[in-house]
Short mmCIF file of C-alpha atoms and ligand atoms in Angstrom, two decimals:
data_model
loop_
_atom_site.label_atom_id
_atom_site.label_comp_id
_atom_site.label_asym_id
_atom_site.label_seq_id
_atom_site.Cartn_x
_atom_site.Cartn_y
_atom_site.Cartn_z
CA MET A 1387 136.79 -10.98 -28.30
CA ARG A 1388 134.38 -8.72 -26.39
CA VAL A 1389 130.75 -9.78 -26.78
CA VAL A 1390 127.65 -7.95 -25.62
CA TYR A 1391 124.87 -10.55 -25.42
CA ALA A 1392 121.33 -9.19 -25.16
CA SER A 1393 118.32 -11.35 -24.42
CA SER A 1394 114.78 -10.83 -23.13
CA GLU A 1395 115.24 -13.73 -20.70
CA ALA A 1396 118.02 -15.77 -19.13
CA ALA A 1397 117.99 -18.67 -16.67
CA PRO A 1398 118.10 -18.65 -13.70
CA PHE A 1399 116.82 -15.04 -13.51
CA ALA A 1400 113.66 -15.29 -15.62
CA LYS A 1401 112.51 -18.03 -17.99
CA THR A 1402 109.57 -18.77 -20.24
CA GLY A 1403 111.29 -21.11 -22.71
CA GLY A 1404 114.38 -22.41 -24.44
CA LEU A 1405 115.84 -18.91 -25.04
CA ALA A 1406 116.42 -18.54 -21.29
CA ASP A 1407 118.36 -21.80 -21.19
CA VAL A 1408 120.55 -20.64 -24.06
CA ALA A 1409 121.14 -17.18 -22.58
CA GLY A 1410 122.01 -18.76 -19.23
CA ALA A 1411 124.45 -21.34 -20.60
CA LEU A 1412 126.03 -19.96 -23.76
CA PRO A 1413 127.68 -16.83 -22.27
CA PRO A 1414 129.60 -18.85 -19.62
CA ALA A 1415 130.65 -21.28 -22.38
CA LEU A 1416 131.82 -18.31 -24.48
CA ALA A 1417 133.80 -17.07 -21.49
CA ARG A 1418 135.45 -20.50 -21.17
CA ALA A 1419 136.31 -20.24 -24.87
CA GLY A 1420 138.12 -16.97 -24.14
CA ALA A 1421 135.47 -14.31 -24.87
CA ASP A 1422 134.97 -11.33 -22.61
CA THR A 1423 131.17 -11.53 -22.40
CA ALA A 1424 128.51 -9.33 -20.79
CA VAL A 1425 124.83 -10.27 -20.73
CA PHE A 1426 121.93 -7.78 -20.67
CA ILE A 1427 118.38 -8.67 -19.61
CA PRO A 1428 115.42 -6.64 -18.30
CA LEU A 1429 114.99 -6.52 -14.52
CA TYR A 1430 111.62 -8.28 -14.24
CA ALA A 1431 109.75 -8.93 -10.99
CA LYS A 1432 110.75 -12.57 -11.50
CA CYS A 1433 114.45 -11.64 -11.37
CA ARG A 1434 113.92 -10.10 -7.93
CA GLU A 1435 111.83 -13.09 -6.82
CA SER A 1436 114.63 -15.45 -7.94
CA GLY A 1437 116.54 -14.43 -4.81
CA LEU A 1438 119.77 -14.15 -6.80
CA SER A 1439 122.04 -11.45 -5.50
CA MET A 1440 122.40 -8.26 -7.53
CA GLU A 1441 123.73 -4.81 -6.86
CA LYS A 1442 123.28 -1.33 -8.28
CA THR A 1443 126.00 -0.16 -10.65
CA GLY A 1444 125.12 3.47 -9.99
CA VAL A 1445 124.54 4.00 -13.72
CA ARG A 1446 121.29 5.81 -14.49
CA LEU A 1447 120.15 6.53 -18.02
CA ASN A 1448 117.54 8.54 -19.85
CA VAL A 1449 116.26 6.61 -22.79
CA SER A 1450 114.06 7.98 -25.53
CA VAL A 1451 110.99 5.88 -26.30
CA GLY A 1452 107.57 6.80 -27.58
CA GLY A 1453 108.58 10.45 -27.78
CA MET A 1454 109.37 10.56 -24.05
CA MET A 1455 112.49 10.24 -21.98
CA VAL A 1456 112.22 7.20 -19.72
CA ASP A 1457 114.73 6.54 -16.95
CA ALA A 1458 116.60 3.28 -16.47
CA GLY A 1459 118.79 1.97 -13.70
CA ILE A 1460 121.47 -0.66 -14.34
CA TRP A 1461 122.01 -3.47 -11.84
CA ARG A 1462 124.74 -6.07 -11.91
CA SER A 1463 124.79 -9.77 -11.11
CA ASP A 1464 126.45 -12.81 -12.70
CA ILE A 1465 125.87 -16.22 -14.29
CA GLY A 1466 128.76 -18.62 -13.81
CA GLY A 1467 131.23 -15.74 -13.47
CA VAL A 1468 129.90 -13.80 -16.49
CA PRO A 1469 128.58 -10.32 -15.63
CA VAL A 1470 124.84 -9.87 -16.12
CA TYR A 1471 123.45 -6.33 -16.37
CA LEU A 1472 119.77 -5.96 -15.54
CA VAL A 1473 117.91 -2.97 -16.94
CA GLU A 1474 115.53 -1.58 -14.33
CA GLN A 1475 112.40 0.27 -15.38
CA ASP A 1476 109.59 -0.76 -13.08
CA GLY A 1477 106.81 0.76 -15.19
CA PHE A 1478 107.79 -1.66 -17.97
CA PHE A 1479 109.21 -4.70 -16.18
CA ASP A 1480 107.87 -4.93 -12.63
CA ARG A 1481 104.94 -7.08 -13.72
CA PRO A 1482 103.92 -10.64 -12.83
CA GLU A 1483 104.93 -12.11 -16.20
CA LEU A 1484 107.54 -11.43 -18.87
CA TYR A 1485 105.43 -10.89 -21.97
CA GLY A 1486 101.77 -11.10 -21.01
CA THR A 1487 99.07 -12.90 -19.07
CA ILE A 1488 96.58 -15.62 -20.01
CA TYR A 1489 94.47 -12.80 -21.51
CA GLY A 1490 97.15 -11.98 -24.07
CA ASP A 1491 100.38 -10.09 -24.61
CA TYR A 1492 100.99 -6.85 -22.72
CA PRO A 1493 99.69 -4.11 -25.05
CA ASP A 1494 102.89 -2.06 -24.75
CA ASN A 1495 105.33 -4.86 -25.62
CA MET A 1496 106.69 -2.90 -28.58
CA GLU A 1497 107.61 0.07 -26.38
CA ARG A 1498 108.93 -2.20 -23.61
CA PHE A 1499 111.44 -3.90 -25.88
CA ALA A 1500 112.25 -0.81 -27.93
CA PHE A 1501 113.12 0.78 -24.60
CA PHE A 1502 115.18 -2.24 -23.53
CA SER A 1503 117.07 -2.32 -26.85
CA ARG A 1504 117.98 1.36 -26.63
CA ALA A 1505 118.82 1.04 -22.95
CA VAL A 1506 121.33 -1.73 -23.77
CA ILE A 1507 123.10 0.54 -26.27
CA GLU A 1508 123.08 3.48 -23.84
CA ALA A 1509 124.33 1.27 -21.00
CA VAL A 1510 127.18 -0.13 -23.10
CA ASN A 1511 128.16 3.47 -23.74
CA ALA A 1512 127.80 4.56 -20.10
CA LEU A 1513 129.75 1.55 -18.82
CA ALA A 1514 132.48 2.34 -21.39
CA MET A 1515 132.37 -1.19 -22.80
CA LYS A 1516 133.96 -1.51 -26.18
CA PRO A 1517 132.24 -4.50 -27.73
CA ASP A 1518 133.61 -6.23 -30.82
CA VAL A 1519 130.23 -7.83 -31.46
CA PHE A 1520 126.60 -7.36 -30.44
CA HIS A 1521 124.85 -10.74 -30.18
CA VAL A 1522 121.07 -10.26 -30.01
CA ASN A 1523 118.20 -12.74 -29.82
CA ASP A 1524 114.70 -12.89 -31.29
CA TRP A 1525 112.38 -9.95 -31.98
CA GLN A 1526 112.70 -8.46 -28.49
CA THR A 1527 116.31 -7.37 -29.06
CA ALA A 1528 116.20 -7.23 -32.87
CA LEU A 1529 115.99 -3.42 -32.65
CA ILE A 1530 119.56 -3.21 -31.32
CA PRO A 1531 121.11 -3.62 -34.81
CA VAL A 1532 118.49 -1.26 -36.23
CA TYR A 1533 119.22 1.49 -33.67
CA ALA A 1534 122.99 0.91 -33.79
CA LYS A 1535 123.01 1.55 -37.53
CA THR A 1536 120.53 4.42 -37.64
CA VAL A 1537 119.94 6.54 -34.52
CA TYR A 1538 123.41 5.80 -33.14
CA GLU A 1539 125.35 5.61 -36.39
CA ASN A 1540 127.26 8.78 -35.61
CA ARG A 1541 128.49 7.48 -32.28
CA LYS A 1542 132.04 6.35 -32.97
CA LEU A 1543 131.66 3.54 -30.49
CA PHE A 1544 128.99 1.69 -32.45
CA ARG A 1545 129.72 2.55 -36.03
CA HIS A 1546 131.81 -0.51 -36.72
CA VAL A 1547 130.37 -3.00 -34.26
CA PRO A 1548 128.85 -5.89 -36.21
CA CYS A 1549 125.67 -7.61 -35.02
CA LEU A 1550 124.68 -11.25 -34.97
CA LEU A 1551 120.94 -11.95 -34.63
CA THR A 1552 119.98 -15.43 -33.42
CA ILE A 1553 116.44 -16.56 -34.18
CA HIS A 1554 115.14 -19.19 -31.79
CA ASN A 1555 111.71 -19.60 -33.39
CA MET A 1556 110.54 -17.98 -36.66
CA THR A 1557 106.90 -17.86 -35.61
CA TYR A 1558 107.45 -15.03 -33.12
CA GLN A 1559 108.32 -11.87 -35.04
CA GLY A 1560 107.18 -8.88 -32.98
CA MET A 1561 104.51 -7.48 -35.30
CA PHE A 1562 102.64 -4.28 -34.44
CA PRO A 1563 100.22 -1.86 -36.17
CA ALA A 1564 101.83 0.63 -38.57
CA GLN A 1565 100.44 3.70 -36.81
CA ARG A 1566 102.64 2.91 -33.81
CA PHE A 1567 105.86 3.22 -35.83
CA PRO A 1568 106.62 6.75 -34.53
CA LEU A 1569 106.90 5.33 -31.00
CA LEU A 1570 110.12 3.59 -32.06
CA GLY A 1571 111.86 6.92 -32.67
CA LEU A 1572 113.05 5.78 -36.10
CA ASP A 1573 112.86 7.58 -39.43
CA TRP A 1574 109.54 6.82 -41.18
CA ARG A 1575 111.55 5.97 -44.28
CA LEU A 1576 112.51 2.67 -42.62
CA PHE A 1577 108.87 1.64 -42.81
CA ASN A 1578 109.16 0.09 -46.25
CA TRP A 1579 108.84 -3.47 -47.52
CA ARG A 1580 112.61 -4.00 -47.77
CA GLU A 1581 113.30 -3.00 -44.16
CA MET A 1582 110.74 -2.95 -41.37
CA GLU A 1583 107.33 -3.26 -42.99
CA PHE A 1584 105.59 -6.58 -43.45
CA TYR A 1585 102.27 -6.42 -45.30
CA GLY A 1586 101.32 -3.09 -43.75
CA ARG A 1587 102.55 -3.89 -40.23
CA ILE A 1588 105.75 -3.25 -38.30
CA ASN A 1589 107.95 -6.37 -38.11
CA LEU A 1590 110.81 -6.04 -35.65
CA LEU A 1591 112.42 -9.39 -36.46
CA LYS A 1592 112.56 -8.39 -40.12
CA GLY A 1593 114.35 -5.17 -39.14
CA GLY A 1594 116.86 -7.25 -37.17
CA ILE A 1595 117.48 -9.57 -40.11
CA VAL A 1596 118.03 -6.68 -42.51
CA PHE A 1597 120.32 -4.65 -40.21
CA SER A 1598 122.48 -7.46 -38.79
CA GLU A 1599 125.75 -8.53 -40.38
CA ALA A 1600 124.84 -12.18 -39.79
CA VAL A 1601 121.78 -14.16 -38.78
CA SER A 1602 121.81 -17.55 -37.11
CA THR A 1603 119.30 -20.11 -35.95
CA VAL A 1604 119.70 -22.94 -33.49
CA SER A 1605 120.32 -25.81 -35.92
CA ARG A 1606 121.70 -26.15 -39.43
CA LYS A 1607 118.64 -27.85 -40.81
CA TYR A 1608 116.28 -25.18 -39.44
CA ALA A 1609 118.53 -22.53 -41.04
CA GLU A 1610 117.85 -24.20 -44.39
CA GLU A 1611 114.18 -24.81 -43.72
CA ILE A 1612 113.32 -21.20 -42.89
CA THR A 1613 114.40 -20.06 -46.35
CA ALA A 1614 111.40 -21.98 -47.76
CA PRO A 1615 107.76 -20.86 -47.44
CA GLU A 1616 106.68 -23.87 -45.36
CA TYR A 1617 108.83 -22.90 -42.34
CA GLY A 1618 109.80 -19.28 -43.04
CA ALA A 1619 106.60 -17.85 -41.53
CA GLY A 1620 106.46 -15.20 -44.26
CA LEU A 1621 110.09 -14.07 -43.92
CA ASP A 1622 111.56 -16.80 -46.13
CA GLY A 1623 112.13 -14.30 -48.96
CA VAL A 1624 114.02 -11.91 -46.66
CA LEU A 1625 116.10 -14.83 -45.39
CA ARG A 1626 116.81 -16.08 -48.92
CA GLU A 1627 118.27 -12.66 -49.70
CA ARG A 1628 120.54 -13.06 -46.66
CA SER A 1629 121.33 -16.73 -47.28
CA GLY A 1630 125.06 -15.99 -47.58
CA ASP A 1631 125.01 -14.63 -44.02
CA LEU A 1632 122.69 -17.25 -42.52
CA TYR A 1633 124.16 -19.86 -40.16
CA GLY A 1634 122.92 -22.73 -38.02
CA ILE A 1635 124.54 -23.52 -34.69
CA ILE A 1636 122.96 -26.20 -32.55
CA ASN A 1637 122.22 -25.47 -28.89
CA GLY A 1638 124.09 -27.42 -26.23
CA VAL A 1639 123.09 -29.31 -23.13
CA ASP A 1640 124.09 -28.36 -19.63
CA TYR A 1641 125.47 -31.74 -18.53
CA ALA A 1642 125.87 -30.44 -14.98
CA VAL A 1643 122.05 -30.50 -14.83
CA TRP A 1644 121.06 -33.20 -17.33
CA ASN A 1645 123.26 -36.21 -16.66
CA PRO A 1646 122.08 -39.60 -15.33
CA SER A 1647 125.42 -40.22 -13.60
CA SER A 1648 124.99 -37.23 -11.27
CA ASP A 1649 121.27 -36.27 -11.46
CA VAL A 1650 119.88 -35.90 -7.92
CA LEU A 1651 116.30 -35.61 -9.19
CA ILE A 1652 116.15 -39.27 -10.33
CA PRO A 1653 115.84 -42.28 -8.02
CA ALA A 1654 119.06 -44.04 -9.13
CA ARG A 1655 122.16 -43.00 -11.02
CA TYR A 1656 123.61 -44.78 -14.09
CA ASP A 1657 125.83 -44.30 -17.11
CA ALA A 1658 126.70 -45.99 -20.41
CA ASP A 1659 128.88 -48.60 -18.65
CA SER A 1660 126.42 -49.48 -15.93
CA LEU A 1661 122.71 -49.39 -16.75
CA HIS A 1662 121.28 -51.05 -13.60
CA GLY A 1663 120.12 -47.70 -12.24
CA LYS A 1664 118.00 -47.12 -15.34
CA ALA A 1665 115.88 -50.19 -14.62
CA LYS A 1666 115.25 -48.81 -11.12
CA CYS A 1667 114.23 -45.47 -12.60
CA LYS A 1668 111.76 -47.23 -14.92
CA LYS A 1669 110.17 -49.15 -12.06
CA ALA A 1670 109.89 -46.01 -9.93
CA LEU A 1671 108.34 -44.04 -12.80
CA GLN A 1672 105.74 -46.72 -13.51
CA LYS A 1673 104.84 -46.63 -9.83
CA GLU A 1674 104.76 -42.83 -9.62
CA MET A 1675 102.52 -42.54 -12.68
CA GLY A 1676 100.15 -45.32 -11.52
CA LEU A 1677 101.05 -47.70 -14.36
CA PRO A 1678 101.47 -51.46 -13.78
CA VAL A 1679 105.11 -52.14 -12.83
CA LYS A 1680 106.24 -54.38 -15.67
CA LYS A 1681 109.89 -54.62 -16.63
CA GLY A 1682 109.44 -55.96 -20.15
CA VAL A 1683 106.76 -53.51 -21.35
CA PRO A 1684 108.29 -50.69 -23.40
CA LEU A 1685 107.73 -47.30 -21.74
CA ILE A 1686 107.43 -44.26 -24.01
CA GLY A 1687 107.77 -40.70 -22.70
CA MET A 1688 106.81 -37.27 -23.92
CA VAL A 1689 107.49 -33.91 -22.20
CA GLY A 1690 106.78 -30.45 -23.54
CA ARG A 1691 104.30 -27.83 -24.57
CA LEU A 1692 101.08 -29.56 -25.66
CA VAL A 1693 100.61 -27.52 -28.83
CA ASP A 1694 100.47 -28.14 -32.58
CA GLN A 1695 104.15 -27.18 -33.05
CA LYS A 1696 105.11 -30.14 -30.88
CA GLY A 1697 103.12 -32.56 -33.05
CA LEU A 1698 100.17 -32.94 -30.72
CA ASP A 1699 97.79 -33.11 -33.67
CA ILE A 1700 99.39 -36.22 -35.20
CA PHE A 1701 100.13 -37.66 -31.77
CA SER A 1702 96.51 -37.45 -30.62
CA ALA A 1703 95.35 -38.88 -33.96
CA ALA A 1704 97.76 -41.79 -33.51
CA LEU A 1705 96.98 -42.33 -29.84
CA ASP A 1706 94.47 -45.17 -30.25
CA GLY A 1707 96.98 -46.94 -32.51
CA ILE A 1708 99.76 -46.43 -29.96
CA LEU A 1709 97.65 -47.93 -27.17
CA LYS A 1710 97.21 -51.07 -29.29
CA LEU A 1711 100.98 -51.60 -29.60
CA GLY A 1712 101.38 -53.19 -26.17
CA VAL A 1713 103.34 -50.26 -24.72
CA GLN A 1714 102.94 -47.84 -21.82
CA THR A 1715 103.04 -44.09 -22.43
CA VAL A 1716 103.60 -41.16 -20.06
CA VAL A 1717 102.97 -37.56 -21.06
CA LEU A 1718 103.92 -34.42 -19.10
CA GLY A 1719 103.04 -30.96 -20.35
CA THR A 1720 100.77 -27.98 -20.57
CA GLY A 1721 99.37 -26.19 -23.57
CA MET A 1722 96.13 -26.14 -25.49
CA GLU A 1723 93.01 -26.96 -23.51
CA HIS A 1724 91.79 -29.23 -26.30
CA TYR A 1725 94.84 -31.52 -25.94
CA HIS A 1726 94.54 -31.51 -22.15
CA ARG A 1727 91.02 -32.88 -22.56
CA VAL A 1728 91.89 -35.51 -25.21
CA LEU A 1729 94.82 -36.82 -23.18
CA THR A 1730 93.13 -36.92 -19.78
CA ARG A 1731 90.03 -38.57 -21.26
CA THR A 1732 92.11 -41.25 -23.01
CA ALA A 1733 94.20 -41.85 -19.87
CA ALA A 1734 91.02 -42.28 -17.81
CA ALA A 1735 89.77 -44.88 -20.31
CA SER A 1736 93.11 -46.78 -20.45
CA PRO A 1737 94.81 -46.22 -17.09
CA GLU A 1738 97.07 -49.25 -17.55
CA LYS A 1739 98.51 -47.90 -20.77
CA LEU A 1740 98.53 -44.12 -20.62
CA ALA A 1741 99.42 -41.78 -17.73
CA VAL A 1742 99.16 -38.02 -18.17
CA LYS A 1743 100.23 -35.16 -15.97
CA ILE A 1744 99.09 -31.71 -17.00
CA GLY A 1745 101.44 -29.15 -15.49
CA PHE A 1746 105.03 -27.97 -15.34
CA ASP A 1747 107.20 -30.26 -13.21
CA ASN A 1748 110.96 -30.15 -13.66
CA GLY A 1749 111.64 -33.12 -11.36
CA LEU A 1750 109.15 -35.31 -13.22
CA ALA A 1751 110.69 -34.23 -16.54
CA HIS A 1752 114.02 -35.64 -15.28
CA ARG A 1753 112.37 -38.84 -14.02
CA ILE A 1754 110.64 -39.36 -17.38
CA GLU A 1755 113.93 -38.91 -19.23
CA ALA A 1756 115.56 -41.46 -16.92
CA GLY A 1757 112.73 -43.96 -16.56
CA CYS A 1758 111.50 -44.35 -20.14
CA ASP A 1759 112.84 -46.65 -22.86
CA MET A 1760 111.88 -44.32 -25.69
CA PHE A 1761 111.15 -40.62 -26.04
CA LEU A 1762 108.73 -39.28 -28.62
CA MET A 1763 109.13 -35.88 -30.34
CA PRO A 1764 106.81 -35.67 -33.33
CA SER A 1765 107.22 -31.86 -33.71
CA ARG A 1766 105.81 -30.28 -36.87
CA PHE A 1767 108.89 -28.03 -36.83
CA GLU A 1768 111.67 -27.78 -34.29
CA PRO A 1769 114.31 -25.02 -34.35
CA CYS A 1770 116.59 -27.07 -32.07
CA GLY A 1771 114.78 -29.06 -29.40
CA LEU A 1772 116.39 -29.98 -26.10
CA ASN A 1773 114.53 -33.04 -24.93
CA GLN A 1774 115.94 -35.28 -27.66
CA LEU A 1775 119.44 -34.25 -26.53
CA TYR A 1776 118.60 -35.07 -22.91
CA SER A 1777 117.09 -38.38 -24.08
CA LEU A 1778 120.29 -39.33 -25.87
CA ARG A 1779 122.33 -38.84 -22.69
CA TYR A 1780 119.75 -40.73 -20.56
CA GLY A 1781 119.74 -43.76 -22.90
CA THR A 1782 116.09 -43.10 -23.76
CA VAL A 1783 115.96 -43.71 -27.48
CA PRO A 1784 114.46 -40.70 -29.30
CA ILE A 1785 111.79 -41.20 -31.96
CA VAL A 1786 111.48 -37.96 -33.91
CA HIS A 1787 109.97 -36.23 -36.91
CA ALA A 1788 113.07 -35.49 -39.00
CA VAL A 1789 112.92 -31.68 -39.05
CA GLY A 1790 115.19 -28.88 -37.79
CA GLY A 1791 117.33 -29.72 -34.79
CA LEU A 1792 115.73 -33.17 -34.49
CA ALA A 1793 117.06 -34.12 -37.93
CA ASP A 1794 120.50 -32.71 -37.05
CA THR A 1795 120.88 -34.60 -33.78
CA VAL A 1796 119.13 -37.97 -34.15
CA LYS A 1797 120.54 -40.52 -36.58
CA ASP A 1798 117.98 -43.00 -37.85
CA TRP A 1799 118.44 -46.68 -37.03
CA ASP A 1800 119.93 -48.76 -39.77
CA ALA A 1801 121.27 -52.24 -38.99
CA SER A 1802 124.41 -51.63 -41.00
CA ASP A 1803 125.25 -48.32 -39.31
CA GLY A 1804 126.83 -48.36 -35.86
CA ALA A 1805 126.41 -44.56 -35.55
CA ALA A 1806 122.59 -44.67 -35.33
CA THR A 1807 121.04 -43.14 -32.20
CA GLY A 1808 117.25 -43.25 -32.69
CA PHE A 1809 114.35 -43.43 -35.11
CA CYS A 1810 113.25 -40.76 -37.58
CA PHE A 1811 110.13 -40.37 -39.68
CA HIS A 1812 109.76 -38.01 -42.60
CA ASP A 1813 106.05 -37.65 -43.41
CA TYR A 1814 104.19 -35.51 -40.93
CA SER A 1815 101.35 -37.98 -40.38
CA PRO A 1816 99.94 -40.29 -37.68
CA SER A 1817 100.72 -43.33 -39.83
CA ALA A 1818 104.41 -42.35 -40.26
CA LEU A 1819 104.66 -41.80 -36.50
CA LEU A 1820 103.14 -45.24 -35.84
CA GLU A 1821 105.44 -46.86 -38.38
CA ALA A 1822 108.51 -45.37 -36.65
CA LEU A 1823 107.22 -46.66 -33.31
CA ARG A 1824 106.75 -50.15 -34.78
CA ARG A 1825 110.34 -50.11 -36.07
CA ALA A 1826 111.54 -49.08 -32.63
CA LEU A 1827 109.54 -51.83 -30.93
CA ALA A 1828 110.92 -54.44 -33.32
CA LEU A 1829 114.44 -53.48 -32.27
CA TYR A 1830 113.49 -53.27 -28.59
CA ALA A 1831 112.64 -56.97 -28.85
CA ARG A 1832 116.33 -57.61 -29.68
CA PRO A 1833 117.99 -56.51 -26.40
CA ARG A 1834 121.62 -56.62 -27.51
CA GLU A 1835 121.04 -54.43 -30.52
CA TRP A 1836 118.77 -52.13 -28.52
CA ARG A 1837 121.47 -51.68 -25.91
CA ARG A 1838 124.01 -50.83 -28.60
CA LEU A 1839 121.66 -48.13 -29.90
CA MET A 1840 121.15 -46.71 -26.39
CA VAL A 1841 124.84 -46.64 -25.64
CA SER A 1842 125.81 -44.95 -28.89
CA GLY A 1843 123.41 -42.11 -28.00
CA MET A 1844 124.67 -41.90 -24.42
CA LYS A 1845 128.25 -41.46 -25.56
CA GLN A 1846 127.56 -38.45 -27.73
CA ASP A 1847 128.74 -35.01 -26.73
CA TRP A 1848 126.23 -32.19 -27.22
CA SER A 1849 127.82 -29.90 -24.64
CA TRP A 1850 127.82 -26.11 -24.89
CA ASN A 1851 131.60 -26.03 -25.44
CA ARG A 1852 131.13 -27.29 -28.98
CA SER A 1853 128.50 -24.69 -29.81
CA ALA A 1854 130.49 -21.89 -28.11
CA SER A 1855 133.50 -22.55 -30.31
CA GLU A 1856 131.27 -22.35 -33.39
CA TYR A 1857 129.92 -18.98 -32.21
CA MET A 1858 133.49 -17.78 -31.63
CA SER A 1859 134.39 -18.64 -35.24
CA LEU A 1860 131.27 -16.88 -36.46
CA TYR A 1861 132.07 -13.72 -34.44
CA SER A 1862 135.56 -13.69 -35.97
CA ARG A 1863 134.12 -14.13 -39.43
CA ILE A 1864 131.70 -11.20 -39.12
CA LEU A 1865 134.39 -9.06 -37.53
CA GLU A 1866 136.60 -9.64 -40.54
CA GLY A 1867 133.65 -8.49 -42.65
P1 ADP B 2970 110.51 -25.24 -26.52
O1 ADP B 2970 110.08 -25.13 -27.95
O2 ADP B 2970 109.34 -25.33 -25.59
O3 ADP B 2970 111.54 -24.23 -26.10
P2 ADP B 2970 112.61 -27.22 -26.07
O4 ADP B 2970 112.63 -28.73 -26.25
O5 ADP B 2970 113.67 -26.45 -26.77
O6 ADP B 2970 111.16 -26.72 -26.44
O7 ADP B 2970 112.76 -26.89 -24.51
C1 ADP B 2970 111.74 -27.13 -23.60
C2 ADP B 2970 112.34 -27.23 -22.21
O8 ADP B 2970 111.30 -27.06 -21.24
C3 ADP B 2970 112.96 -28.58 -21.90
O9 ADP B 2970 113.99 -28.39 -20.96
C4 ADP B 2970 111.79 -29.36 -21.27
O10 ADP B 2970 112.20 -30.42 -20.45
C5 ADP B 2970 111.12 -28.28 -20.49
N1 ADP B 2970 109.68 -28.49 -20.32
C6 ADP B 2970 108.70 -28.25 -21.22
N2 ADP B 2970 107.49 -28.54 -20.69
C7 ADP B 2970 107.70 -28.97 -19.44
C8 ADP B 2970 106.84 -29.41 -18.38
N3 ADP B 2970 105.52 -29.47 -18.53
N4 ADP B 2970 107.39 -29.74 -17.20
C9 ADP B 2970 108.75 -29.68 -17.05
N5 ADP B 2970 109.61 -29.29 -18.00
C10 ADP B 2970 109.10 -28.93 -19.19
#
């Protein structure tokens, strides 16, 4: 199985979010499962700054975009033994950020990613790759299936290559004003409501959905949810039409990085058979965050973007109630200014109960996973979510809003069910969140049962190998048509 995997970011070269983690970990897992995989990403300034070694392939291309021919160079590097091809075009990609600055998105993002999508197709041709499948991700590479089946349909090489589009978050669709459609170099006839138009605007993700043989998202539940108006972000109708070709495959965890038995970023190591190290991690975290060092006080953690999607609205509304529960809470994240203010103000008023760090700090994220007793993820919607998977492995019981990947990976506590791994709540409200926390605290007061819950989470396997084998089956299925 030869797979060309195109993404607008991949760790460790360039990362803004979960997509980079997937693009950095899935291709090596596919290779272990027997696929011959090649990854394509843009050559951003950040890729050069990463210090990772890369070399010129000698391939130079002329790619049509916006009615002009733009040149591209192809560089080669690797992730875990899988070749990574970086598309060089400094006018488009040698910029400080990937997609934009604090003032907004780069105004030419449509041309940048139209160029990248065409460059991938041209490079596959120039490098004489013969892919069985194109696997593309999100709106930035959603034009690959569109180009492959229109502009390039007469090229023998691409005519029968099926495409899988993976959507990592429905809310980002790549929408642009209609008058810019000619810049894509596509026939105007594609600008219609069944293909690439969305209420008078260009919608690149929609084009990708329509022109791909199959569409997947990063959990089964989210795949169902996005076919309904509440979570479909306007494309639920398009997805309902494709429901026979819509799949959900959960993301995996890189246990080489997120594993309390080998994690060098935490103060003490532990595993499901020996939990002494976890108590040390808790003590060290309380100290680091300036909270009173108290063994018996439940410590709740939260890490992530401080935005509405992550449930910050119900969390901040429930915060006074949480502080009255006799617990300590630590929060790490960045996001909306409003939530920064609410959290820092509350922490200043209750320094013994709430500690907040505004910022991005990978080491602290590991120490919170290791040192806390519980981990809160009240997301309004969650395509997959990674932190609950890390929490399971670190014995930090997840408390989650039962949506998307959270619903698929956390099994609600029930005394009669030995398979439970956490606590779920179903209403998206501060009172439901508080009720779930109260249930968790009631169990925390029964140490033997609590430990059983922790250990059943720690023993679960959410590794990439599982997900890779599901992708392999899906590739075979779309290949067979
Ligand atoms: P997202 O919707 O942001 O992609 P995920 O849960 O899928 O959410 O992945 C977020 C990743 O980024 C996790 O690995 C998480 O630990 C990390 N992360 C998010 N915010 C921070 C932060 N402020 N500091 C350190 N790591 C963070």
